Amino acid sequence: MAGGAREVLTLQLGHFAGFVGAHWWNQQDAALCRPTDAKEAPGELCPDVLYRTGRTLYGQETYTPRLILMDLKGSLSSLKQEGGLYRDKQLDAAIAWQGKLTTHKEELCPKNPYLQDRLNAEGVLSSDGIWRVKSIPNGKGPPPLTTTTTPKPLIPTEGSIRVWSDFLRVHLHPRSICMIQKYNHDGETGRLEAFGQGESILKEPKYLEALEDRLHFYVEECDYLQGFQILCDLHDGFSGVGTKAAELLQDEYSGRGIITWGLLPGPYYRPGAALPFHCGAILATALDTVTVPYRLRSSPVSMVHLADMLNFSGKKVVTAGATIPFPLVLSQSLPDTLMQFGGATPWTPLSACGDPAGTRCFAQSVVLRGLDRAHHTSQLTPGTPLPSPLHACTTGEEVLAQYLEQQQPRGRSSSHLLLTPCTVAPPYPHLFSPSLSQQGLVLDGPPTGAAVESIPVLGALCSSSSLNRTLGDLAKELAKLDLRRWASFMDAGVEQDDLEETLQELRSLAQCYQGGDSLVD
């Protein structure tokens, strides 16, 4: 891998995880195509951490996510499980069945317009209005093709999106997708509902071998695998799939980092079928930010080190938060904006732990991205009284570190400040106010009418005493559960003794987050 990338393999388990993952891969792909602003530091993030190079049958180099994806029957829409990037179209046309044929008709799924455009011309729209082949980082990619007139892509409306594959705009490797055929994505029956059902899937040789085969394929081509990140649905049986997958990784790849991102669709306040599409975009933006430490090109923090920094003395869980976009006014500086938060937490909680106000933070990893250097420090005229100690700092890194120290003086803090923003190009949903600039900063004057193309984001992972209450309350609610009323749990072989053992482990974990815990291991 170029640049000695410390590779990460992503496991994406579940349908809502598919929405989050599709947005995340789209954002990273858009960032690869996005021209770097002169004010930005080129190549702060190393794409080779999450992407891999390959070669088609025709010798064309490819660049695809290092990804294993598991979902249910019916979730692919028009996307082929083996993908279309590595197919031998001439061979497909030459093979013909010589026997009798029986024709069956069924309604076709509408083609994914994003991938269809890419199959027609793997390119980007340049500033002169010409469609050109997309260059791949570090010289990876096919030789330039002759230019063509600009195609007119069919952009689906947000309300027409039913599944994550409807808006995925990147090609996947043929080894990425593993479909679970015994359960249905849609319908009233055959659903993957219970944790035990999910656990049992990876006890079946068919699915276990499929996962192990894909793991070996991706792991063996890595120069230095730093670990695995698991995007997993928590609200259905994929929670069991994720647990068994994590156990498998611990057994086979001990010493590697494993970070699991448990995902829930969240409360919905807008009507319509596109809501997972919006919620998934927000979570993808947060993930793209909080995972920055182990994706840095220079001086990265390994997954293992990040996990050890956040979790100690028996702790295993952290909360996530983000401010999307970070509300910096064009005429103000980072110290000005941070002081306006007062003593309040500067990010919105994304975890179901309630308001973090008044809770103790044991450790936190914070990333702020997308602000150019002119906004990092105070621009007050010399001799002007300083509004706060932050205004005396000489670098943005110093501003952020000192602010976090003021907010949580007893906690461990790790912070990163990046110039690279988060790209929000279509099919990212239109979520932002017209009062923002193209770069996502708050305008001083009237709206310009320009679409927001990128945004600054503040993201955080926190090991907090709020988890004591959250995990304890969860244990209390689960203690009221009567397994006999849930056929899918009983069918999966879950017994009352299993539940009692889990409850005790949950109560013990909650105790690790009591407010008086020492920071010394």
Coordinates of C-alpha atoms in Angstrom, one line a residue:
M1 CA 0.0 0.0 0.0
A2 CA 1.2 3.4 -0.9
G3 CA 2.7 5.5 2.0
G4 CA 2.7 2.5 4.4
A5 CA -1.0 2.8 5.1
R6 CA -2.2 1.1 8.3
E7 CA -5.2 -0.6 6.8
V8 CA -8.6 -1.0 8.4
L9 CA -11.2 -3.5 7.2
T10 CA -14.8 -2.5 7.6
L11 CA -17.7 -4.9 8.4
Q12 CA -21.1 -3.4 7.6
L13 CA -23.9 -5.5 9.2
G14 CA -27.6 -4.7 8.7
H15 CA -29.9 -2.5 6.6
F16 CA -29.7 0.7 8.6
A17 CA -25.9 0.2 8.7
G18 CA -26.2 0.1 4.9
F19 CA -27.7 3.6 4.9
V20 CA -25.0 4.9 7.1
G21 CA -22.3 3.1 5.1
A22 CA -23.6 4.2 1.7
H23 CA -23.5 7.8 2.8
W24 CA -20.0 7.4 4.3
W25 CA -18.5 5.8 1.2
N26 CA -20.2 8.4 -0.9
Q27 CA -18.7 11.2 1.2
Q28 CA -15.2 9.7 1.0
D29 CA -15.6 9.2 -2.8
A30 CA -16.7 12.8 -3.2
A31 CA -13.7 13.9 -1.2
L32 CA -11.3 12.0 -3.5
C33 CA -12.9 13.8 -6.5
R34 CA -13.0 17.2 -4.8
P35 CA -10.3 19.7 -5.8
T36 CA -8.1 20.7 -2.8
D37 CA -8.5 24.4 -1.8
A38 CA -5.2 26.4 -1.7
K39 CA -5.8 27.0 2.0
E40 CA -6.0 23.3 2.8
A41 CA -3.2 21.0 3.7
P42 CA -3.1 18.4 0.9
G43 CA -3.6 14.8 1.9
E44 CA -4.3 15.1 5.6
L45 CA -6.3 11.9 5.5
C46 CA -4.9 8.7 3.9
P47 CA -7.6 7.0 1.7
D48 CA -5.6 3.8 1.6
V49 CA -6.6 3.1 5.2
L50 CA -10.1 2.2 4.1
Y51 CA -9.7 1.7 0.3
R52 CA -7.8 -0.8 -1.7
T53 CA -6.4 -1.0 -5.2
G54 CA -7.3 -3.8 -7.6
R55 CA -7.3 -4.6 -11.3
T56 CA -10.1 -5.6 -13.7
L57 CA -9.9 -8.4 -16.3
Y58 CA -8.9 -5.7 -18.8
G59 CA -6.0 -4.4 -16.7
Q60 CA -7.7 -1.3 -15.5
E61 CA -6.8 -0.3 -11.9
T62 CA -9.7 0.1 -9.5
Y63 CA -10.1 1.7 -6.1
T64 CA -12.8 0.2 -3.9
P65 CA -13.7 0.2 -0.2
R66 CA -12.1 -2.5 1.9
L67 CA -15.5 -3.8 3.0
I68 CA -17.5 -6.8 3.9
L69 CA -21.2 -6.2 3.8
M70 CA -24.0 -8.4 5.2
D71 CA -27.7 -7.7 4.6
L72 CA -30.9 -9.5 3.9
K73 CA -32.6 -10.7 0.8
G74 CA -34.3 -7.8 -1.0
S75 CA -31.9 -5.0 0.1
L76 CA -29.8 -4.8 -3.1
S77 CA -32.5 -3.4 -5.4
S78 CA -30.8 -3.3 -8.9
L79 CA -27.3 -3.7 -7.5
K80 CA -25.7 -7.1 -8.3
Q81 CA -24.2 -9.0 -5.5
E82 CA -21.0 -9.6 -7.5
G83 CA -20.9 -6.0 -8.7
G84 CA -20.3 -4.8 -12.2
L85 CA -16.8 -3.6 -12.0
Y86 CA -14.9 -6.9 -12.6
R87 CA -17.3 -8.6 -15.0
D88 CA -16.1 -9.9 -18.4
K89 CA -18.9 -8.5 -20.6
Q90 CA -17.6 -10.2 -23.7
L91 CA -17.6 -13.6 -21.9
D92 CA -21.2 -12.9 -20.6
A93 CA -22.3 -12.3 -24.2
A94 CA -20.6 -15.4 -25.5
I95 CA -22.1 -17.8 -23.1
A96 CA -25.5 -19.1 -24.2
W97 CA -27.7 -22.0 -22.9
Q98 CA -28.4 -24.5 -25.6
G99 CA -31.3 -26.3 -23.9
K100 CA -35.0 -25.5 -23.5
L101 CA -35.9 -22.2 -21.9
T102 CA -38.8 -21.2 -19.7
T103 CA -39.5 -17.5 -19.4
H104 CA -40.7 -15.9 -16.1
K105 CA -41.6 -12.2 -15.9
E106 CA -41.1 -10.1 -12.8
E107 CA -41.1 -6.4 -12.1
L108 CA -37.6 -5.0 -12.4
C109 CA -36.0 -2.9 -9.7
P110 CA -35.2 0.6 -11.1
K111 CA -31.5 0.9 -11.9
N112 CA -29.3 2.8 -9.5
P113 CA -28.7 6.1 -11.4
Y114 CA -25.4 6.8 -9.6
L115 CA -23.8 3.6 -10.6
Q116 CA -25.4 3.6 -14.0
D117 CA -23.7 6.9 -14.7
R118 CA -20.4 5.5 -13.5
L119 CA -20.7 2.4 -15.7
N120 CA -21.3 4.7 -18.7
A121 CA -18.4 7.0 -17.9
E122 CA -16.3 6.6 -14.8
G123 CA -15.7 10.3 -14.4
V124 CA -16.3 13.7 -12.9
L125 CA -17.7 17.0 -14.1
S126 CA -14.8 19.4 -14.6
S127 CA -15.0 23.2 -14.3
D128 CA -15.3 23.6 -18.0
G129 CA -18.4 21.5 -18.2
I130 CA -16.7 18.4 -19.7
W131 CA -17.1 14.9 -18.2
R132 CA -13.6 13.5 -17.6
V133 CA -12.3 10.3 -16.1
K134 CA -11.8 10.5 -12.3
S135 CA -8.2 10.4 -11.3
I136 CA -7.5 8.1 -8.4
P137 CA -5.2 9.2 -5.5
N138 CA -1.4 8.5 -5.7
G139 CA -1.6 7.9 -9.5
K140 CA -4.0 5.0 -9.2
G141 CA -6.5 4.7 -12.0
P142 CA -6.9 4.1 -15.7
P143 CA -5.3 6.3 -18.3
P144 CA -7.4 9.3 -19.5
L145 CA -10.2 8.6 -21.9
T146 CA -11.4 10.9 -24.6
T147 CA -13.8 13.5 -23.3
T148 CA -17.5 13.3 -24.0
T149 CA -20.4 15.7 -23.6
T150 CA -21.8 16.0 -20.1
P151 CA -24.4 13.2 -19.4
K152 CA -27.6 14.1 -17.6
P153 CA -27.7 11.8 -14.5
L154 CA -31.1 10.8 -13.2
I155 CA -31.1 11.9 -9.6
P156 CA -33.7 10.0 -7.5
T157 CA -35.9 12.0 -5.2
E158 CA -35.3 11.4 -1.5
G159 CA -38.8 10.0 -1.2
S160 CA -38.1 7.4 -3.8
I161 CA -35.2 5.9 -1.9
R162 CA -36.2 2.6 -0.3
V163 CA -32.9 0.8 0.3
W164 CA -29.3 2.0 0.7
S165 CA -28.3 0.6 -2.7
D166 CA -30.7 3.1 -4.3
F167 CA -28.2 5.9 -3.7
L168 CA -24.8 4.2 -3.4
R169 CA -22.5 5.9 -5.9
V170 CA -19.3 3.8 -5.5
H171 CA -18.5 0.4 -6.9
L172 CA -17.9 -2.5 -4.5
H173 CA -15.5 -5.4 -4.9
P174 CA -17.1 -8.7 -5.8
R175 CA -16.0 -10.1 -2.4
S176 CA -17.7 -7.3 -0.5
I177 CA -21.4 -8.4 -0.4
C178 CA -22.6 -11.4 1.5
M179 CA -26.4 -11.8 1.4
I180 CA -28.4 -13.7 4.1
Q181 CA -31.1 -15.5 2.1
K182 CA -33.0 -17.1 4.9
Y183 CA -34.5 -13.9 6.2
N184 CA -36.4 -11.1 4.4
H185 CA -35.5 -7.4 4.3
D186 CA -39.2 -6.5 3.9
G187 CA -42.6 -8.0 4.7
E188 CA -44.4 -9.3 7.8
T189 CA -42.8 -12.7 8.0
G190 CA -39.3 -14.1 7.8
R191 CA -37.8 -11.1 9.6
L192 CA -34.5 -11.2 11.5
E193 CA -35.8 -9.8 14.8
A194 CA -34.0 -11.4 17.7
F195 CA -30.4 -11.3 18.9
G196 CA -30.3 -15.2 19.1
Q197 CA -31.4 -15.4 15.5
G198 CA -28.4 -13.3 14.5
E199 CA -26.0 -15.3 16.6
S200 CA -27.2 -18.5 15.0
I201 CA -26.5 -17.2 11.4
L202 CA -22.8 -17.3 12.0
K203 CA -23.1 -20.8 13.5
E204 CA -24.2 -22.1 10.1
P205 CA -21.3 -23.3 8.0
K206 CA -22.6 -21.6 4.9
Y207 CA -22.5 -18.1 6.3
L208 CA -19.5 -18.6 8.6
E209 CA -17.4 -19.9 5.7
A210 CA -18.6 -17.0 3.5
L211 CA -17.4 -14.5 6.2
E212 CA -14.1 -16.2 6.8
D213 CA -13.4 -16.5 3.1
R214 CA -13.9 -12.7 2.7
L215 CA -11.9 -11.9 5.9
H216 CA -8.9 -14.0 4.6
F217 CA -9.1 -12.3 1.2
Y218 CA -8.9 -8.8 2.5
V219 CA -6.5 -9.4 5.5
E220 CA -3.9 -11.4 3.5
E221 CA -3.4 -8.5 1.0
C222 CA -2.8 -5.9 3.8
D223 CA 0.8 -4.8 4.5
Y224 CA -0.1 -3.7 8.1
L225 CA -3.7 -4.3 9.3
Q226 CA -4.3 -2.1 12.3
G227 CA -7.8 -3.5 12.9
F228 CA -11.5 -3.8 12.1
Q229 CA -14.4 -1.4 12.4
I230 CA -17.9 -2.9 12.6
L231 CA -21.0 -0.9 11.6
C232 CA -23.9 -2.9 13.1
D233 CA -27.6 -2.5 13.5
L234 CA -28.6 -2.7 17.2
H235 CA -32.4 -2.8 16.9
D236 CA -32.8 -6.3 15.3
G237 CA -31.1 -9.6 14.9
F238 CA -28.0 -8.1 13.3
S239 CA -26.9 -7.2 16.9
G240 CA -26.3 -11.0 17.3
V241 CA -24.5 -11.2 13.9
G242 CA -22.2 -8.3 15.1
T243 CA -21.5 -10.0 18.4
K244 CA -20.5 -13.3 16.8
A245 CA -18.4 -11.4 14.2
A246 CA -16.6 -9.5 16.9
E247 CA -15.9 -12.8 18.7
L248 CA -14.5 -14.4 15.5
L249 CA -12.2 -11.4 15.0
Q250 CA -10.9 -11.6 18.6
D251 CA -10.2 -15.3 18.2
E252 CA -8.5 -15.1 14.8
Y253 CA -6.9 -11.7 14.9
S254 CA -5.9 -11.1 18.5
G255 CA -3.9 -7.9 19.0
R256 CA -5.7 -6.1 16.2
G257 CA -8.0 -3.2 17.1
I258 CA -11.8 -3.8 17.0
I259 CA -14.2 -0.8 17.2
T260 CA -17.9 -1.5 16.9
W261 CA -20.3 1.3 15.9
G262 CA -23.7 0.3 17.2
L263 CA -26.3 2.0 15.0
L264 CA -30.0 2.8 15.6
P265 CA -32.3 4.7 13.2
G266 CA -33.2 7.1 15.9
P267 CA -36.4 9.1 16.6
Y268 CA -38.0 10.5 13.5
Y269 CA -39.8 13.9 13.4
R270 CA -40.4 14.1 9.6
P271 CA -42.9 12.0 7.7
G272 CA -42.0 10.0 4.7
A273 CA -40.0 7.0 3.7
A274 CA -36.7 8.8 3.3
L275 CA -36.0 9.2 7.0
P276 CA -33.3 6.6 7.3
F277 CA -31.7 8.4 4.4
H278 CA -31.5 11.6 6.4
C279 CA -30.5 10.0 9.7
G280 CA -27.9 7.9 8.0
A281 CA -26.3 11.0 6.5
I282 CA -25.9 12.6 9.9
L283 CA -24.3 9.5 11.5
A284 CA -22.1 9.0 8.4
T285 CA -20.8 12.6 8.8
A286 CA -20.1 12.0 12.5
L287 CA -18.3 8.7 11.7
D288 CA -16.2 10.4 9.0
T289 CA -15.1 12.8 11.7
V290 CA -14.5 10.7 14.8
T291 CA -12.6 8.1 12.9
V292 CA -10.0 10.7 11.7
P293 CA -7.3 9.8 14.3
Y294 CA -6.6 6.4 12.8
R295 CA -6.9 7.6 9.2
L296 CA -4.4 10.4 9.4
R297 CA -1.5 10.3 6.8
S298 CA 0.9 11.9 9.3
S299 CA 1.3 10.8 12.9
P300 CA -1.9 8.6 13.0
V301 CA -3.3 7.2 16.3
S302 CA -3.8 3.5 16.0
M303 CA -7.2 1.9 16.6
V304 CA -5.7 0.0 19.5
H305 CA -4.2 3.1 21.1
L306 CA -7.5 5.1 20.6
A307 CA -9.5 2.3 22.3
D308 CA -7.1 2.0 25.2
M309 CA -7.1 5.7 25.7
L310 CA -10.9 5.8 25.9
N311 CA -11.6 2.5 27.8
F312 CA -9.7 1.5 30.9
S313 CA -10.6 0.0 34.3
G314 CA -13.1 -2.4 32.8
K315 CA -14.8 0.2 30.6
K316 CA -15.9 -0.9 27.1
V317 CA -18.4 1.7 25.8
V318 CA -18.2 5.3 24.8
T319 CA -20.7 7.9 23.7
A320 CA -20.6 9.9 20.5
G321 CA -21.5 13.5 19.8
A322 CA -21.2 16.0 16.9
T323 CA -21.9 19.5 15.9
I324 CA -23.0 19.4 12.2
P325 CA -22.1 21.9 10.9
F326 CA -19.8 23.7 13.4
P327 CA -21.4 27.1 13.8
L328 CA -18.5 29.5 13.0
V329 CA -19.5 32.9 11.6
L330 CA -17.4 34.1 8.7
S331 CA -16.2 37.2 10.5
Q332 CA -15.4 35.4 13.8
S333 CA -12.6 33.1 15.0
L334 CA -12.5 29.7 16.7
P335 CA -11.9 31.3 20.2
D336 CA -15.0 33.5 19.6
T337 CA -17.2 30.5 18.7
L338 CA -16.0 28.3 21.6
M339 CA -16.6 31.0 24.1
Q340 CA -20.2 31.4 22.9
F341 CA -20.9 27.9 24.0
G342 CA -20.3 29.0 27.6
G343 CA -20.2 26.0 29.9
A344 CA -22.5 23.9 27.7
T345 CA -21.2 20.8 25.9
P346 CA -20.2 22.0 22.4
W347 CA -21.7 19.0 20.6
T348 CA -25.1 17.3 20.3
P349 CA -25.2 13.8 21.8
L350 CA -25.7 11.1 19.2
S351 CA -25.9 8.3 21.8
A352 CA -29.0 7.5 23.8
C353 CA -27.6 8.8 27.1
G354 CA -29.5 12.0 27.6
D355 CA -28.1 15.4 28.3
P356 CA -24.3 15.1 29.2
A357 CA -24.5 18.3 31.4
G358 CA -23.2 17.7 34.9
T359 CA -21.6 14.4 34.1
R360 CA -18.0 13.5 34.4
C361 CA -15.8 12.8 31.4
F362 CA -13.1 10.2 32.0
A363 CA -11.6 10.4 28.6
Q364 CA -12.4 12.0 25.2
S365 CA -11.2 12.1 21.6
V366 CA -12.2 15.3 19.8
V367 CA -11.8 16.2 16.2
L368 CA -12.6 19.6 14.6
R369 CA -12.3 19.8 10.8
G370 CA -13.0 22.2 8.0
L371 CA -11.8 25.6 9.3
D372 CA -9.0 27.4 7.4
R373 CA -6.1 28.7 9.4
A374 CA -7.3 32.3 9.2
H375 CA -10.1 31.3 11.6
H376 CA -8.0 29.3 14.0
T377 CA -6.8 32.1 16.3
S378 CA -8.0 35.5 17.4
Q379 CA -7.6 38.4 14.9
L380 CA -8.1 41.1 17.5
T381 CA -6.2 44.4 17.0
P382 CA -3.0 44.5 19.1
G383 CA -3.8 46.3 22.4
T384 CA -7.4 45.1 22.5
P385 CA -8.3 43.5 25.8
L386 CA -8.6 39.7 25.4
P387 CA -12.1 38.3 26.0
S388 CA -10.7 35.0 27.2
P389 CA -7.4 33.0 27.6
L390 CA -8.3 31.2 24.4
H391 CA -7.8 34.5 22.5
A392 CA -4.1 34.5 23.6
C393 CA -3.4 31.1 22.0
T394 CA -1.1 31.2 19.0
T395 CA -2.3 28.1 17.1
G396 CA -5.7 26.4 16.6
E397 CA -4.4 23.2 18.1
E398 CA -3.6 25.2 21.3
V399 CA -7.0 26.8 21.3
L400 CA -8.9 23.5 21.1
A401 CA -6.7 21.7 23.6
Q402 CA -7.0 24.5 26.1
Y403 CA -10.7 24.7 25.7
L404 CA -11.1 20.9 26.4
E405 CA -8.9 21.3 29.4
Q406 CA -11.2 24.0 30.8
Q407 CA -14.3 22.0 30.1
Q408 CA -13.1 18.7 31.6
P409 CA -10.0 19.4 33.8
R410 CA -10.1 15.8 35.3
G411 CA -10.4 13.9 32.1
R412 CA -7.9 12.6 29.5
S413 CA -8.3 14.5 26.2
S414 CA -6.9 13.9 22.7
S415 CA -7.7 16.5 20.1
H416 CA -7.1 16.9 16.3
L417 CA -7.6 20.0 14.2
L418 CA -7.8 19.4 10.4
L419 CA -8.2 21.8 7.5
T420 CA -10.0 19.2 5.4
P421 CA -13.8 19.7 5.6
C422 CA -16.5 17.1 5.3
T423 CA -17.9 16.9 1.8
V424 CA -21.7 17.0 1.4
A425 CA -22.2 16.6 -2.4
P426 CA -25.3 14.9 -3.8
P427 CA -26.8 12.4 -3.0
Y428 CA -26.2 13.8 0.5
P429 CA -29.6 15.2 1.6
H430 CA -30.4 18.9 1.6
L431 CA -30.2 19.6 5.3
F432 CA -28.5 22.9 5.7
S433 CA -29.8 26.4 6.1
P434 CA -29.5 28.9 3.2
S435 CA -27.7 31.2 5.6
L436 CA -24.5 29.1 5.2
S437 CA -21.7 29.7 2.7
Q438 CA -20.6 27.0 0.2
Q439 CA -18.0 26.0 2.8
G440 CA -20.6 25.7 5.5
L441 CA -19.8 28.8 7.5
V442 CA -22.5 31.1 8.8
L443 CA -22.8 34.2 6.6
D444 CA -22.7 37.7 8.0
G445 CA -25.0 39.0 5.4
P446 CA -28.0 37.7 3.3
P447 CA -28.0 34.3 1.7
T448 CA -26.1 34.0 -1.6
G449 CA -28.2 31.1 -3.0
A450 CA -25.1 28.9 -3.5
A451 CA -25.5 25.3 -2.5
V452 CA -23.5 24.1 0.5
E453 CA -20.6 21.8 -0.8
S454 CA -18.7 21.1 2.3
I455 CA -19.0 21.8 6.1
P456 CA -16.9 22.1 9.2
V457 CA -17.7 19.4 11.8
L458 CA -16.9 18.9 15.5
G459 CA -17.0 15.3 16.6
A460 CA -16.3 13.6 19.9
L461 CA -16.0 10.2 21.5
C462 CA -16.4 10.3 25.3
S463 CA -16.1 7.8 28.1
S464 CA -18.6 9.5 30.5
S465 CA -20.3 8.9 33.8
S466 CA -23.6 9.3 31.9
L467 CA -23.1 5.6 30.9
N468 CA -23.6 4.6 34.5
R469 CA -27.2 5.7 34.4
T470 CA -27.8 4.6 30.8
L471 CA -26.5 1.0 31.3
G472 CA -28.2 0.7 34.7
D473 CA -31.6 1.8 33.3
L474 CA -31.2 -0.6 30.4
A475 CA -30.6 -3.5 32.8
K476 CA -33.7 -2.5 34.8
E477 CA -35.9 -2.5 31.6
L478 CA -34.5 -5.8 30.4
A479 CA -35.2 -7.4 33.8
K480 CA -38.9 -6.8 33.1
L481 CA -38.8 -8.7 29.9
D482 CA -40.8 -12.0 29.7
L483 CA -39.0 -14.1 27.1
R484 CA -42.1 -16.3 26.8
R485 CA -43.9 -13.5 25.0
W486 CA -41.3 -13.3 22.2
A487 CA -41.5 -16.3 20.0
S488 CA -38.4 -15.3 17.9
F489 CA -36.3 -15.3 21.1
M490 CA -37.5 -18.7 22.2
D491 CA -37.0 -20.1 18.7
A492 CA -33.4 -18.9 18.7
G493 CA -32.8 -20.8 21.9
V494 CA -32.5 -17.9 24.3
E495 CA -33.3 -19.1 27.9
Q496 CA -34.0 -17.1 31.1
D497 CA -30.7 -18.1 32.6
D498 CA -28.9 -16.6 29.6
L499 CA -30.8 -13.3 30.1
E500 CA -29.9 -13.3 33.9
E501 CA -26.2 -13.7 33.1
T502 CA -26.4 -10.9 30.6
L503 CA -28.1 -8.6 33.0
Q504 CA -25.4 -9.2 35.7
E505 CA -22.7 -8.4 33.2
L506 CA -24.6 -5.2 32.2
R507 CA -24.9 -4.1 35.8
S508 CA -21.2 -4.8 36.4
L509 CA -20.3 -2.7 33.3
A510 CA -22.5 0.1 34.5
Q511 CA -20.5 0.3 37.8
C512 CA -17.3 1.0 35.9
Y513 CA -18.8 4.4 34.9
Q514 CA -19.6 5.7 38.4
G515 CA -18.6 9.4 38.8
G516 CA -16.1 8.7 41.5
D517 CA -13.9 6.3 39.4
S518 CA -10.2 6.9 39.5
L519 CA -8.4 7.6 36.2
V520 CA -5.5 5.4 37.3
D521 CA -5.6 1.8 36.0

